[in-house]
Amino acid sequence: MSVPFFSNAESFKRQSPLLLGKLDEIIDQGLFTNGPVVRELEKELEVFTGAKHAIAIGNATEALMIMLKAVGIGPGDEVIVPSFTFFASASSVAHVGAVPVFCDIDPITYGLKTDELESKISDRTKAIMPVHLFTQMADMQAIRKIVEKHKLLLLEDSAEAISMFCDGVHAGLVGHAGVLSFFPTKTLGAIGDAGMILTNDDEIARHARRLRIHGQDEGVSYIHHDVGYNSRMDDIQAAMLLVRLKYLQNEIAKRAYLARLYDTLLADLPEVQTPVIQKREDTANPVYYVYLIEAEQRDKLEAYLKEQGIGTETYYPIPLHAQPCFLHLGYKEGSMPNAESACSRSIALPLYPDLTEADVQKVSDAIHTFYNRRG
Ligand SMILES: *Cc1c(COP(=O)(O)O)cnc(C)c1O
């Protein structure tokens, strides 16, 4: 029996009957985008995260772009981002006309390497945008100190970080603004694209709400204060997310349980480094969105697991400073050793609430077989 990298089919099927009532409501109302159900989801996420404003957007990539524009970032500005992250963390900066400045990562948390950050600051630097990857937040205490010292903006690509809190503050709200992604594979996934901006700042929120719909104020469609976007969330996605939100804590607990099982089963393999949750002075909780290991002979392991019917993903195979579209920025190979090492060694194993203990055992057995045979 194969183990796909991701499948929420069972959970979705169990949960979707709850969607049907909402679906009737949406059809009766005839408001399908940025409508009343989207508003309901925004309210729920304001409660869940503690954000003063949760602003629904079509997806998190556009949420990043709108957030950057809403805080006034544009041509001539630089934004410091990690080199090891999802493409949108940097493409969003380029899309608003600013320049992404790449920084190396911490090899344990995969967050920004804080002792390298200050060397990246120039007189064009407007913001630092840490990314919270896979299981844990970047070192926000250290980053916030640097941001305050240099009077910069602190923005968070918290797309993966729902339910991660640091000292009681939800990811995305440590700085000026952050985002959430509800892409189907994310910890809280929709049945299509959806995203959100989180902020406690009234001005940023007002600006972001305009930017998501052609620079208009709500209900006044003929005055364009900004050259905005069209990035609305569908009410059907909001309805599904309202249903799925009820199961979120249980699903996060299941993910943590399965992650601990992997930790235990893989502990005897010297070729495999399982995830390490960094202890700091702050109180940050891990959330296992992705179970990422670093492995010897990563590419061969990936191919072997595929032969065995086990799906994996490499997050992320190429550091952003080496992507063809960013080569003009002039970064040299070897300039970000931790990011480059993570790209060549990391591989994500299947992890989702529908995964069974037997599935985890099967993945672990296959990894053991691979190393015994070739180790
Ligand atoms: C998923 C993700 C995004 C983009 O989210 P979409 O909703 O797919 O546009 C951005 N940044 C990070 C770190 C992500 O993991």
PDB file of C-alpha atoms and ligand atoms in Angstrom, residues 59-62 64 85-86 88-89 131 133 157 159-160 181-183 186 193-194 289 316, ligand 1:
ATOM      1  CA  ASN A  59      -4.099  33.506  -1.430  1.00  0.00           C
ATOM      2  CA  ALA A  60      -1.060  34.138   0.762  1.00  0.00           C
ATOM      3  CA  THR A  61       1.237  35.111  -2.102  1.00  0.00           C
ATOM      4  CA  GLU A  62      -1.044  38.047  -2.849  1.00  0.00           C
ATOM      5  CA  LEU A  64       2.304  39.178   1.081  1.00  0.00           C
ATOM      6  CA  THR A  85      12.036  29.625   2.002  1.00  0.00           C
ATOM      7  CA  PHE A  86       9.076  29.318  -0.316  1.00  0.00           C
ATOM      8  CA  ALA A  88       6.674  33.846  -2.591  1.00  0.00           C
ATOM      9  CA  SER A  89       8.607  35.224   0.417  1.00  0.00           C
ATOM     10  CA  VAL A 131       9.664  33.347   7.677  1.00  0.00           C
ATOM     11  CA  LEU A 133       9.067  27.388   8.462  1.00  0.00           C
ATOM     12  CA  ASP A 157       5.790  35.544   6.313  1.00  0.00           C
ATOM     13  CA  ALA A 159       1.966  31.615   5.944  1.00  0.00           C
ATOM     14  CA  GLU A 160       2.802  28.235   7.541  1.00  0.00           C
ATOM     15  CA  SER A 181      -2.016  30.673   3.863  1.00  0.00           C
ATOM     16  CA  PHE A 182      -4.961  28.309   3.599  1.00  0.00           C
ATOM     17  CA  PHE A 183      -3.588  26.436   0.584  1.00  0.00           C
ATOM     18  CA  LYS A 186      -1.351  23.843   4.956  1.00  0.00           C
ATOM     19  CA  ASP A 193      -6.724  28.927  -2.672  1.00  0.00           C
ATOM     20  CA  ALA A 194      -7.226  31.326   0.214  1.00  0.00           C
ATOM     21  CA  TYR A 289       3.068  21.619   9.515  1.00  0.00           C
ATOM     22  CA  TYR A 316      13.350  23.628  -0.974  1.00  0.00           C
TER      23      TYR A 316
HETATM   24  C1  LIG B   1       2.451  28.434   1.262  1.00  0.00           C
HETATM   25  C2  LIG B   1       3.369  29.579   1.492  1.00  0.00           C
HETATM   26  C3  LIG B   1       3.186  30.828   0.874  1.00  0.00           C
HETATM   27  C4  LIG B   1       2.163  31.088  -0.193  1.00  0.00           C
HETATM   28  O1  LIG B   1       0.896  30.689   0.091  1.00  0.00           O
HETATM   29  P1  LIG B   1      -0.214  30.586  -1.057  1.00  0.00           P
HETATM   30  O2  LIG B   1      -1.489  30.696  -0.307  1.00  0.00           O
HETATM   31  O3  LIG B   1      -0.031  29.256  -1.714  1.00  0.00           O
HETATM   32  O4  LIG B   1      -0.014  31.711  -2.024  1.00  0.00           O
HETATM   33  C5  LIG B   1       4.051  31.864   1.201  1.00  0.00           C
HETATM   34  N1  LIG B   1       5.061  31.683   2.070  1.00  0.00           N
HETATM   35  C6  LIG B   1       5.288  30.491   2.662  1.00  0.00           C
HETATM   36  C7  LIG B   1       6.411  30.369   3.630  1.00  0.00           C
HETATM   37  C8  LIG B   1       4.465  29.405   2.381  1.00  0.00           C
HETATM   38  O5  LIG B   1       4.712  28.216   2.950  1.00  0.00           O
END
